[in-house]
């Protein structure tokens, strides 16, 4: 980040904040203005006036018990309220047990947005690369120009529809990973 940029972190766990400050220097070293909001990110955003973010990242899905209230119609409407009209919502959707891609795609489509996945599958079959994990980053936006940038277009993949994934207003029926 650069001087003049603003970065807001929403974090529910004081332990994560402690580790981030003690073990890493990203927050201390950035020239950007930083703000830390303690508490559930979705509930915090719900209480705030629109922030008009360029980018809103949602990263809470890698564990065994994921917070499904972050992938509902209600949650997506909150995220959209906080990004600029051409802004981007990025979901770090890596999970071994739940297929979040079609759920997020359907939520995005219901709000007139597009969703693409940028998957990273490591090549390594030996050495340190063998231990790298695959990741899925879903980009959700109305900004077709951004999705057409070669840097994104060359690595993004369409997300397959699954009829068995139907989001509800306040809860989500998820898809099990195959």
PDB file of N, CA and C in Angstrom, residues 16-116:
ATOM      1  N   UNK A  16      -5.743 -13.231  17.119  1.00  0.00           N
ATOM      2  CA  UNK A  16      -5.235 -13.013  15.761  1.00  0.00           C
ATOM      3  C   UNK A  16      -4.565 -11.649  15.677  1.00  0.00           C
ATOM      4  N   UNK A  17      -5.166 -10.654  16.279  1.00  0.00           N
ATOM      5  CA  UNK A  17      -4.579  -9.306  16.270  1.00  0.00           C
ATOM      6  C   UNK A  17      -3.237  -9.318  16.997  1.00  0.00           C
ATOM      7  N   UNK A  18      -3.188  -9.985  18.135  1.00  0.00           N
ATOM      8  CA  UNK A  18      -1.943 -10.073  18.898  1.00  0.00           C
ATOM      9  C   UNK A  18      -0.845 -10.739  18.071  1.00  0.00           C
ATOM     10  N   UNK A  19      -1.174 -11.846  17.421  1.00  0.00           N
ATOM     11  CA  UNK A  19      -0.189 -12.546  16.592  1.00  0.00           C
ATOM     12  C   UNK A  19       0.240 -11.677  15.418  1.00  0.00           C
ATOM     13  N   UNK A  20      -0.715 -11.000  14.789  1.00  0.00           N
ATOM     14  CA  UNK A  20      -0.402 -10.142  13.642  1.00  0.00           C
ATOM     15  C   UNK A  20       0.557  -9.033  14.033  1.00  0.00           C
ATOM     16  N   UNK A  21       0.379  -8.482  15.205  1.00  0.00           N
ATOM     17  CA  UNK A  21       1.254  -7.379  15.653  1.00  0.00           C
ATOM     18  C   UNK A  21       2.598  -7.891  16.169  1.00  0.00           C
ATOM     19  N   UNK A  22       2.603  -9.047  16.790  1.00  0.00           N
ATOM     20  CA  UNK A  22       3.819  -9.577  17.409  1.00  0.00           C
ATOM     21  C   UNK A  22       4.707 -10.306  16.413  1.00  0.00           C
ATOM     22  N   UNK A  23       4.115 -11.075  15.499  1.00  0.00           N
ATOM     23  CA  UNK A  23       4.886 -11.947  14.617  1.00  0.00           C
ATOM     24  C   UNK A  23       5.092 -11.401  13.201  1.00  0.00           C
ATOM     25  N   UNK A  24       4.323 -10.404  12.825  1.00  0.00           N
ATOM     26  CA  UNK A  24       4.403  -9.864  11.470  1.00  0.00           C
ATOM     27  C   UNK A  24       4.544  -8.347  11.534  1.00  0.00           C
ATOM     28  N   UNK A  25       5.072  -7.756  10.471  1.00  0.00           N
ATOM     29  CA  UNK A  25       5.296  -6.306  10.476  1.00  0.00           C
ATOM     30  C   UNK A  25       4.457  -5.564   9.446  1.00  0.00           C
ATOM     31  N   UNK A  26       3.531  -6.267   8.770  1.00  0.00           N
ATOM     32  CA  UNK A  26       2.763  -5.630   7.701  1.00  0.00           C
ATOM     33  C   UNK A  26       2.030  -4.386   8.197  1.00  0.00           C
ATOM     34  N   UNK A  27       1.343  -4.488   9.310  1.00  0.00           N
ATOM     35  CA  UNK A  27       0.573  -3.348   9.826  1.00  0.00           C
ATOM     36  C   UNK A  27       1.487  -2.211  10.249  1.00  0.00           C
ATOM     37  N   UNK A  28       2.569  -2.541  10.909  1.00  0.00           N
ATOM     38  CA  UNK A  28       3.489  -1.501  11.378  1.00  0.00           C
ATOM     39  C   UNK A  28       4.252  -0.852  10.224  1.00  0.00           C
ATOM     40  N   UNK A  29       4.560  -1.605   9.186  1.00  0.00           N
ATOM     41  CA  UNK A  29       5.401  -1.101   8.105  1.00  0.00           C
ATOM     42  C   UNK A  29       4.659  -0.384   6.986  1.00  0.00           C
ATOM     43  N   UNK A  30       3.361  -0.588   6.863  1.00  0.00           N
ATOM     44  CA  UNK A  30       2.659   0.020   5.743  1.00  0.00           C
ATOM     45  C   UNK A  30       2.568   1.537   5.901  1.00  0.00           C
ATOM     46  N   UNK A  31       2.781   2.267   4.812  1.00  0.00           N
ATOM     47  CA  UNK A  31       2.599   3.717   4.877  1.00  0.00           C
ATOM     48  C   UNK A  31       1.125   4.127   4.800  1.00  0.00           C
ATOM     49  N   UNK A  32       0.250   3.157   4.591  1.00  0.00           N
ATOM     50  CA  UNK A  32      -1.187   3.443   4.518  1.00  0.00           C
ATOM     51  C   UNK A  32      -1.721   3.743   5.914  1.00  0.00           C
ATOM     52  N   UNK A  33      -2.817   4.462   5.944  1.00  0.00           N
ATOM     53  CA  UNK A  33      -3.536   4.681   7.203  1.00  0.00           C
ATOM     54  C   UNK A  33      -4.281   3.389   7.514  1.00  0.00           C
ATOM     55  N   UNK A  34      -4.089   2.843   8.719  1.00  0.00           N
ATOM     56  CA  UNK A  34      -4.741   1.581   9.067  1.00  0.00           C
ATOM     57  C   UNK A  34      -5.737   1.796  10.197  1.00  0.00           C
ATOM     58  N   UNK A  35      -6.781   1.001  10.147  1.00  0.00           N
ATOM     59  CA  UNK A  35      -7.810   1.007  11.184  1.00  0.00           C
ATOM     60  C   UNK A  35      -8.133  -0.447  11.496  1.00  0.00           C
ATOM     61  N   UNK A  36      -8.306  -0.755  12.765  1.00  0.00           N
ATOM     62  CA  UNK A  36      -8.662  -2.093  13.183  1.00  0.00           C
ATOM     63  C   UNK A  36     -10.011  -2.028  13.882  1.00  0.00           C
ATOM     64  N   UNK A  37     -10.978  -2.788  13.363  1.00  0.00           N
ATOM     65  CA  UNK A  37     -12.310  -2.845  13.951  1.00  0.00           C
ATOM     66  C   UNK A  37     -12.461  -4.233  14.562  1.00  0.00           C
ATOM     67  N   UNK A  38     -12.582  -4.291  15.872  1.00  0.00           N
ATOM     68  CA  UNK A  38     -12.732  -5.572  16.559  1.00  0.00           C
ATOM     69  C   UNK A  38     -14.192  -5.998  16.552  1.00  0.00           C
ATOM     70  N   UNK A  39     -14.410  -7.279  16.264  1.00  0.00           N
ATOM     71  CA  UNK A  39     -15.753  -7.836  16.256  1.00  0.00           C
ATOM     72  C   UNK A  39     -16.030  -8.570  14.962  1.00  0.00           C
ATOM     73  N   UNK A  40     -17.182  -9.169  14.877  1.00  0.00           N
ATOM     74  CA  UNK A  40     -17.622  -9.871  13.685  1.00  0.00           C
ATOM     75  C   UNK A  40     -17.678  -8.872  12.529  1.00  0.00           C
ATOM     76  N   UNK A  41     -16.967  -9.160  11.455  1.00  0.00           N
ATOM     77  CA  UNK A  41     -16.881  -8.224  10.336  1.00  0.00           C
ATOM     78  C   UNK A  41     -18.224  -7.891   9.718  1.00  0.00           C
ATOM     79  N   UNK A  42     -19.050  -8.896   9.500  1.00  0.00           N
ATOM     80  CA  UNK A  42     -20.357  -8.652   8.887  1.00  0.00           C
ATOM     81  C   UNK A  42     -21.228  -7.788   9.771  1.00  0.00           C
ATOM     82  N   UNK A  43     -21.261  -8.088  11.060  1.00  0.00           N
ATOM     83  CA  UNK A  43     -22.083  -7.296  11.978  1.00  0.00           C
ATOM     84  C   UNK A  43     -21.535  -5.882  12.119  1.00  0.00           C
ATOM     85  N   UNK A  44     -20.216  -5.741  12.110  1.00  0.00           N
ATOM     86  CA  UNK A  44     -19.619  -4.407  12.175  1.00  0.00           C
ATOM     87  C   UNK A  44     -19.988  -3.589  10.946  1.00  0.00           C
ATOM     88  N   UNK A  45     -19.883  -4.199   9.766  1.00  0.00           N
ATOM     89  CA  UNK A  45     -20.252  -3.500   8.532  1.00  0.00           C
ATOM     90  C   UNK A  45     -21.732  -3.133   8.529  1.00  0.00           C
ATOM     91  N   UNK A  46     -22.556  -4.003   9.072  1.00  0.00           N
ATOM     92  CA  UNK A  46     -23.997  -3.757   9.117  1.00  0.00           C
ATOM     93  C   UNK A  46     -24.325  -2.485   9.891  1.00  0.00           C
ATOM     94  N   UNK A  47     -23.548  -2.208  10.929  1.00  0.00           N
ATOM     95  CA  UNK A  47     -23.794  -1.032  11.781  1.00  0.00           C
ATOM     96  C   UNK A  47     -23.197   0.258  11.229  1.00  0.00           C
ATOM     97  N   UNK A  48     -22.298   0.150  10.262  1.00  0.00           N
ATOM     98  CA  UNK A  48     -21.584   1.326   9.760  1.00  0.00           C
ATOM     99  C   UNK A  48     -22.288   1.933   8.551  1.00  0.00           C
ATOM    100  N   UNK A  49     -22.106   3.241   8.356  1.00  0.00           N
ATOM    101  CA  UNK A  49     -22.572   3.842   7.100  1.00  0.00           C
ATOM    102  C   UNK A  49     -21.710   3.313   5.948  1.00  0.00           C
ATOM    103  N   UNK A  50     -22.168   3.414   4.704  1.00  0.00           N
ATOM    104  CA  UNK A  50     -21.387   2.909   3.572  1.00  0.00           C
ATOM    105  C   UNK A  50     -19.964   3.478   3.561  1.00  0.00           C
ATOM    106  N   UNK A  51     -19.000   2.599   3.381  1.00  0.00           N
ATOM    107  CA  UNK A  51     -17.585   2.987   3.407  1.00  0.00           C
ATOM    108  C   UNK A  51     -17.038   3.346   2.026  1.00  0.00           C
ATOM    109  N   UNK A  52     -17.680   2.854   0.965  1.00  0.00           N
ATOM    110  CA  UNK A  52     -17.209   3.101  -0.406  1.00  0.00           C
ATOM    111  C   UNK A  52     -15.789   2.571  -0.640  1.00  0.00           C
ATOM    112  N   UNK A  53     -15.599   1.325  -0.281  1.00  0.00           N
ATOM    113  CA  UNK A  53     -14.311   0.681  -0.495  1.00  0.00           C
ATOM    114  C   UNK A  53     -14.091   0.390  -1.975  1.00  0.00           C
ATOM    115  N   UNK A  54     -12.851   0.453  -2.413  1.00  0.00           N
ATOM    116  CA  UNK A  54     -12.470  -0.047  -3.733  1.00  0.00           C
ATOM    117  C   UNK A  54     -12.466  -1.564  -3.716  1.00  0.00           C
ATOM    118  N   UNK A  55     -12.042  -2.136  -2.592  1.00  0.00           N
ATOM    119  CA  UNK A  55     -11.898  -3.577  -2.453  1.00  0.00           C
ATOM    120  C   UNK A  55     -12.325  -3.991  -1.052  1.00  0.00           C
ATOM    121  N   UNK A  56     -13.127  -5.032  -0.984  1.00  0.00           N
ATOM    122  CA  UNK A  56     -13.532  -5.616   0.294  1.00  0.00           C
ATOM    123  C   UNK A  56     -13.180  -7.099   0.227  1.00  0.00           C
ATOM    124  N   UNK A  57     -12.302  -7.539   1.106  1.00  0.00           N
ATOM    125  CA  UNK A  57     -11.892  -8.941   1.144  1.00  0.00           C
ATOM    126  C   UNK A  57     -12.582  -9.675   2.279  1.00  0.00           C
ATOM    127  N   UNK A  58     -13.077 -10.856   1.992  1.00  0.00           N
ATOM    128  CA  UNK A  58     -13.733 -11.693   2.997  1.00  0.00           C
ATOM    129  C   UNK A  58     -12.917 -12.981   3.089  1.00  0.00           C
ATOM    130  N   UNK A  59     -12.258 -13.170   4.230  1.00  0.00           N
ATOM    131  CA  UNK A  59     -11.332 -14.290   4.397  1.00  0.00           C
ATOM    132  C   UNK A  59     -11.617 -14.974   5.723  1.00  0.00           C
ATOM    133  N   UNK A  60     -12.515 -15.952   5.712  1.00  0.00           N
ATOM    134  CA  UNK A  60     -12.884 -16.623   6.960  1.00  0.00           C
ATOM    135  C   UNK A  60     -13.328 -18.059   6.737  1.00  0.00           C
ATOM    136  N   UNK A  61     -12.933 -18.670   5.624  1.00  0.00           N
ATOM    137  CA  UNK A  61     -13.559 -19.929   5.240  1.00  0.00           C
ATOM    138  C   UNK A  61     -12.639 -21.139   5.219  1.00  0.00           C
ATOM    139  N   UNK A  62     -11.421 -21.039   5.675  1.00  0.00           N
ATOM    140  CA  UNK A  62     -10.495 -22.160   5.516  1.00  0.00           C
ATOM    141  C   UNK A  62     -10.606 -23.228   6.599  1.00  0.00           C
ATOM    142  N   UNK A  63     -11.260 -22.944   7.695  1.00  0.00           N
ATOM    143  CA  UNK A  63     -11.344 -23.916   8.781  1.00  0.00           C
ATOM    144  C   UNK A  63     -12.425 -24.964   8.571  1.00  0.00           C
ATOM    145  N   UNK A  64     -12.519 -25.861   9.536  1.00  0.00           N
ATOM    146  CA  UNK A  64     -13.520 -26.929   9.475  1.00  0.00           C
ATOM    147  C   UNK A  64     -14.932 -26.415   9.729  1.00  0.00           C
ATOM    148  N   UNK A  65     -15.066 -25.370  10.531  1.00  0.00           N
ATOM    149  CA  UNK A  65     -16.374 -24.812  10.867  1.00  0.00           C
ATOM    150  C   UNK A  65     -16.416 -23.376  10.358  1.00  0.00           C
ATOM    151  N   UNK A  66     -17.007 -23.205   9.182  1.00  0.00           N
ATOM    152  CA  UNK A  66     -16.959 -21.880   8.568  1.00  0.00           C
ATOM    153  C   UNK A  66     -18.177 -21.048   8.964  1.00  0.00           C
ATOM    154  N   UNK A  67     -18.000 -19.735   9.058  1.00  0.00           N
ATOM    155  CA  UNK A  67     -19.107 -18.847   9.427  1.00  0.00           C
ATOM    156  C   UNK A  67     -20.031 -18.599   8.236  1.00  0.00           C
ATOM    157  N   UNK A  68     -21.055 -19.415   8.100  1.00  0.00           N
ATOM    158  CA  UNK A  68     -21.932 -19.352   6.939  1.00  0.00           C
ATOM    159  C   UNK A  68     -22.735 -18.060   6.868  1.00  0.00           C
ATOM    160  N   UNK A  69     -22.852 -17.325   7.984  1.00  0.00           N
ATOM    161  CA  UNK A  69     -23.584 -16.058   7.932  1.00  0.00           C
ATOM    162  C   UNK A  69     -22.856 -15.025   7.072  1.00  0.00           C
ATOM    163  N   UNK A  70     -21.630 -15.344   6.642  1.00  0.00           N
ATOM    164  CA  UNK A  70     -20.882 -14.443   5.769  1.00  0.00           C
ATOM    165  C   UNK A  70     -21.170 -14.676   4.286  1.00  0.00           C
ATOM    166  N   UNK A  71     -21.934 -15.730   3.962  1.00  0.00           N
ATOM    167  CA  UNK A  71     -22.290 -16.011   2.569  1.00  0.00           C
ATOM    168  C   UNK A  71     -23.800 -16.209   2.447  1.00  0.00           C
ATOM    169  N   UNK A  72     -24.546 -15.188   2.819  1.00  0.00           N
ATOM    170  CA  UNK A  72     -25.998 -15.164   2.666  1.00  0.00           C
ATOM    171  C   UNK A  72     -26.365 -13.982   1.788  1.00  0.00           C
ATOM    172  N   UNK A  73     -27.619 -13.937   1.352  1.00  0.00           N
ATOM    173  CA  UNK A  73     -28.092 -12.779   0.583  1.00  0.00           C
ATOM    174  C   UNK A  73     -27.952 -11.509   1.409  1.00  0.00           C
ATOM    175  N   UNK A  74     -28.308 -11.599   2.676  1.00  0.00           N
ATOM    176  CA  UNK A  74     -28.218 -10.444   3.564  1.00  0.00           C
ATOM    177  C   UNK A  74     -26.764  -9.963   3.671  1.00  0.00           C
ATOM    178  N   UNK A  75     -25.833 -10.880   3.853  1.00  0.00           N
ATOM    179  CA  UNK A  75     -24.423 -10.510   3.964  1.00  0.00           C
ATOM    180  C   UNK A  75     -23.919  -9.879   2.669  1.00  0.00           C
ATOM    181  N   UNK A  76     -24.262 -10.488   1.531  1.00  0.00           N
ATOM    182  CA  UNK A  76     -23.794  -9.954   0.250  1.00  0.00           C
ATOM    183  C   UNK A  76     -24.333  -8.541   0.025  1.00  0.00           C
ATOM    184  N   UNK A  77     -25.571  -8.302   0.404  1.00  0.00           N
ATOM    185  CA  UNK A  77     -26.138  -6.949   0.264  1.00  0.00           C
ATOM    186  C   UNK A  77     -25.358  -5.951   1.122  1.00  0.00           C
ATOM    187  N   UNK A  78     -24.922  -6.375   2.288  1.00  0.00           N
ATOM    188  CA  UNK A  78     -24.114  -5.504   3.152  1.00  0.00           C
ATOM    189  C   UNK A  78     -22.777  -5.206   2.489  1.00  0.00           C
ATOM    190  N   UNK A  79     -22.131  -6.235   1.938  1.00  0.00           N
ATOM    191  CA  UNK A  79     -20.842  -6.010   1.278  1.00  0.00           C
ATOM    192  C   UNK A  79     -20.989  -5.045   0.106  1.00  0.00           C
ATOM    193  N   UNK A  80     -22.026  -5.255  -0.699  1.00  0.00           N
ATOM    194  CA  UNK A  80     -22.240  -4.407  -1.873  1.00  0.00           C
ATOM    195  C   UNK A  80     -22.478  -2.955  -1.443  1.00  0.00           C
ATOM    196  N   UNK A  81     -23.172  -2.763  -0.338  1.00  0.00           N
ATOM    197  CA  UNK A  81     -23.426  -1.412   0.172  1.00  0.00           C
ATOM    198  C   UNK A  81     -22.131  -0.691   0.533  1.00  0.00           C
ATOM    199  N   UNK A  82     -21.090  -1.440   0.854  1.00  0.00           N
ATOM    200  CA  UNK A  82     -19.835  -0.849   1.304  1.00  0.00           C
ATOM    201  C   UNK A  82     -18.776  -0.705   0.221  1.00  0.00           C
ATOM    202  N   UNK A  83     -19.018  -1.222  -0.989  1.00  0.00           N
ATOM    203  CA  UNK A  83     -18.039  -1.031  -2.064  1.00  0.00           C
ATOM    204  C   UNK A  83     -18.572  -0.008  -3.062  1.00  0.00           C
ATOM    205  N   UNK A  84     -17.646   0.643  -3.740  1.00  0.00           N
ATOM    206  CA  UNK A  84     -18.009   1.580  -4.801  1.00  0.00           C
ATOM    207  C   UNK A  84     -18.748   0.819  -5.909  1.00  0.00           C
ATOM    208  N   UNK A  85     -19.501   1.519  -6.754  1.00  0.00           N
ATOM    209  CA  UNK A  85     -20.235   0.813  -7.825  1.00  0.00           C
ATOM    210  C   UNK A  85     -19.346  -0.064  -8.706  1.00  0.00           C
ATOM    211  N   UNK A  86     -18.100   0.352  -8.937  1.00  0.00           N
ATOM    212  CA  UNK A  86     -17.182  -0.478  -9.732  1.00  0.00           C
ATOM    213  C   UNK A  86     -16.174  -1.202  -8.845  1.00  0.00           C
ATOM    214  N   UNK A  87     -16.481  -1.281  -7.548  1.00  0.00           N
ATOM    215  CA  UNK A  87     -15.591  -1.928  -6.597  1.00  0.00           C
ATOM    216  C   UNK A  87     -15.606  -3.445  -6.712  1.00  0.00           C
ATOM    217  N   UNK A  88     -14.787  -4.064  -5.888  1.00  0.00           N
ATOM    218  CA  UNK A  88     -14.564  -5.504  -5.962  1.00  0.00           C
ATOM    219  C   UNK A  88     -14.709  -6.110  -4.566  1.00  0.00           C
ATOM    220  N   UNK A  89     -15.363  -7.260  -4.524  1.00  0.00           N
ATOM    221  CA  UNK A  89     -15.411  -8.070  -3.314  1.00  0.00           C
ATOM    222  C   UNK A  89     -14.640  -9.343  -3.646  1.00  0.00           C
ATOM    223  N   UNK A  90     -13.675  -9.690  -2.809  1.00  0.00           N
ATOM    224  CA  UNK A  90     -12.888 -10.897  -3.027  1.00  0.00           C
ATOM    225  C   UNK A  90     -13.112 -11.842  -1.850  1.00  0.00           C
ATOM    226  N   UNK A  91     -13.540 -13.034  -2.167  1.00  0.00           N
ATOM    227  CA  UNK A  91     -13.733 -14.073  -1.166  1.00  0.00           C
ATOM    228  C   UNK A  91     -12.562 -15.042  -1.249  1.00  0.00           C
ATOM    229  N   UNK A  92     -11.864 -15.234  -0.155  1.00  0.00           N
ATOM    230  CA  UNK A  92     -10.859 -16.290  -0.063  1.00  0.00           C
ATOM    231  C   UNK A  92     -11.669 -17.531   0.274  1.00  0.00           C
ATOM    232  N   UNK A  93     -11.958 -18.341  -0.723  1.00  0.00           N
ATOM    233  CA  UNK A  93     -12.964 -19.398  -0.594  1.00  0.00           C
ATOM    234  C   UNK A  93     -12.372 -20.797  -0.516  1.00  0.00           C
ATOM    235  N   UNK A  94     -11.127 -20.905  -0.125  1.00  0.00           N
ATOM    236  CA  UNK A  94     -10.487 -22.204  -0.029  1.00  0.00           C
ATOM    237  C   UNK A  94     -11.068 -22.988   1.135  1.00  0.00           C
ATOM    238  N   UNK A  95     -11.620 -24.159   0.842  1.00  0.00           N
ATOM    239  CA  UNK A  95     -12.149 -25.021   1.887  1.00  0.00           C
ATOM    240  C   UNK A  95     -12.215 -26.443   1.351  1.00  0.00           C
ATOM    241  N   UNK A  96     -11.789 -27.398   2.151  1.00  0.00           N
ATOM    242  CA  UNK A  96     -11.776 -28.798   1.716  1.00  0.00           C
ATOM    243  C   UNK A  96     -13.143 -29.457   1.803  1.00  0.00           C
ATOM    244  N   UNK A  97     -14.056 -28.888   2.584  1.00  0.00           N
ATOM    245  CA  UNK A  97     -15.314 -29.562   2.875  1.00  0.00           C
ATOM    246  C   UNK A  97     -16.539 -28.912   2.250  1.00  0.00           C
ATOM    247  N   UNK A  98     -16.458 -27.622   1.940  1.00  0.00           N
ATOM    248  CA  UNK A  98     -17.609 -26.899   1.411  1.00  0.00           C
ATOM    249  C   UNK A  98     -17.213 -26.203   0.118  1.00  0.00           C
ATOM    250  N   UNK A  99     -18.005 -26.404  -0.903  1.00  0.00           N
ATOM    251  CA  UNK A  99     -17.768 -25.769  -2.206  1.00  0.00           C
ATOM    252  C   UNK A  99     -18.488 -24.431  -2.217  1.00  0.00           C
ATOM    253  N   UNK A 100     -17.758 -23.371  -1.888  1.00  0.00           N
ATOM    254  CA  UNK A 100     -18.349 -22.037  -1.803  1.00  0.00           C
ATOM    255  C   UNK A 100     -18.473 -21.344  -3.159  1.00  0.00           C
ATOM    256  N   UNK A 101     -17.760 -21.810  -4.166  1.00  0.00           N
ATOM    257  CA  UNK A 101     -17.749 -21.119  -5.449  1.00  0.00           C
ATOM    258  C   UNK A 101     -19.141 -20.921  -6.041  1.00  0.00           C
ATOM    259  N   UNK A 102     -19.959 -21.978  -6.203  1.00  0.00           N
ATOM    260  CA  UNK A 102     -21.279 -21.763  -6.797  1.00  0.00           C
ATOM    261  C   UNK A 102     -22.208 -20.945  -5.901  1.00  0.00           C
ATOM    262  N   UNK A 103     -22.018 -21.013  -4.603  1.00  0.00           N
ATOM    263  CA  UNK A 103     -22.845 -20.222  -3.682  1.00  0.00           C
ATOM    264  C   UNK A 103     -22.565 -18.734  -3.892  1.00  0.00           C
ATOM    265  N   UNK A 104     -21.285 -18.370  -3.902  1.00  0.00           N
ATOM    266  CA  UNK A 104     -20.915 -16.964  -4.091  1.00  0.00           C
ATOM    267  C   UNK A 104     -21.314 -16.490  -5.484  1.00  0.00           C
ATOM    268  N   UNK A 105     -21.141 -17.338  -6.486  1.00  0.00           N
ATOM    269  CA  UNK A 105     -21.540 -16.962  -7.853  1.00  0.00           C
ATOM    270  C   UNK A 105     -23.028 -16.637  -7.908  1.00  0.00           C
ATOM    271  N   UNK A 106     -23.843 -17.476  -7.291  1.00  0.00           N
ATOM    272  CA  UNK A 106     -25.290 -17.253  -7.317  1.00  0.00           C
ATOM    273  C   UNK A 106     -25.656 -15.975  -6.572  1.00  0.00           C
ATOM    274  N   UNK A 107     -25.037 -15.734  -5.418  1.00  0.00           N
ATOM    275  CA  UNK A 107     -25.292 -14.498  -4.668  1.00  0.00           C
ATOM    276  C   UNK A 107     -24.909 -13.276  -5.498  1.00  0.00           C
ATOM    277  N   UNK A 108     -23.772 -13.353  -6.158  1.00  0.00           N
ATOM    278  CA  UNK A 108     -23.322 -12.242  -7.003  1.00  0.00           C
ATOM    279  C   UNK A 108     -24.314 -11.987  -8.135  1.00  0.00           C
ATOM    280  N   UNK A 109     -24.740 -13.038  -8.809  1.00  0.00           N
ATOM    281  CA  UNK A 109     -25.666 -12.902  -9.933  1.00  0.00           C
ATOM    282  C   UNK A 109     -26.981 -12.277  -9.495  1.00  0.00           C
ATOM    283  N   UNK A 110     -27.457 -12.623  -8.306  1.00  0.00           N
ATOM    284  CA  UNK A 110     -28.708 -12.055  -7.802  1.00  0.00           C
ATOM    285  C   UNK A 110     -28.618 -10.543  -7.621  1.00  0.00           C
ATOM    286  N   UNK A 111     -27.394 -10.027  -7.478  1.00  0.00           N
ATOM    287  CA  UNK A 111     -27.189  -8.585  -7.311  1.00  0.00           C
ATOM    288  C   UNK A 111     -26.608  -7.947  -8.571  1.00  0.00           C
ATOM    289  N   UNK A 112     -26.697  -8.661  -9.693  1.00  0.00           N
ATOM    290  CA  UNK A 112     -26.235  -8.115 -10.967  1.00  0.00           C
ATOM    291  C   UNK A 112     -24.730  -8.022 -11.082  1.00  0.00           C
ATOM    292  N   UNK A 113     -24.031  -8.897 -10.388  1.00  0.00           N
ATOM    293  CA  UNK A 113     -22.574  -8.875 -10.407  1.00  0.00           C
ATOM    294  C   UNK A 113     -22.052 -10.164 -11.033  1.00  0.00           C
ATOM    295  N   UNK A 114     -20.810 -10.124 -11.468  1.00  0.00           N
ATOM    296  CA  UNK A 114     -20.161 -11.296 -12.013  1.00  0.00           C
ATOM    297  C   UNK A 114     -19.204 -11.865 -10.977  1.00  0.00           C
ATOM    298  N   UNK A 115     -18.979 -13.156 -11.046  1.00  0.00           N
ATOM    299  CA  UNK A 115     -18.035 -13.819 -10.153  1.00  0.00           C
ATOM    300  C   UNK A 115     -17.156 -14.754 -10.970  1.00  0.00           C
ATOM    301  N   UNK A 116     -15.860 -14.652 -10.772  1.00  0.00           N
ATOM    302  CA  UNK A 116     -14.908 -15.563 -11.392  1.00  0.00           C
ATOM    303  C   UNK A 116     -13.960 -16.066 -10.318  1.00  0.00           C
TER     304      UNK A 116
END
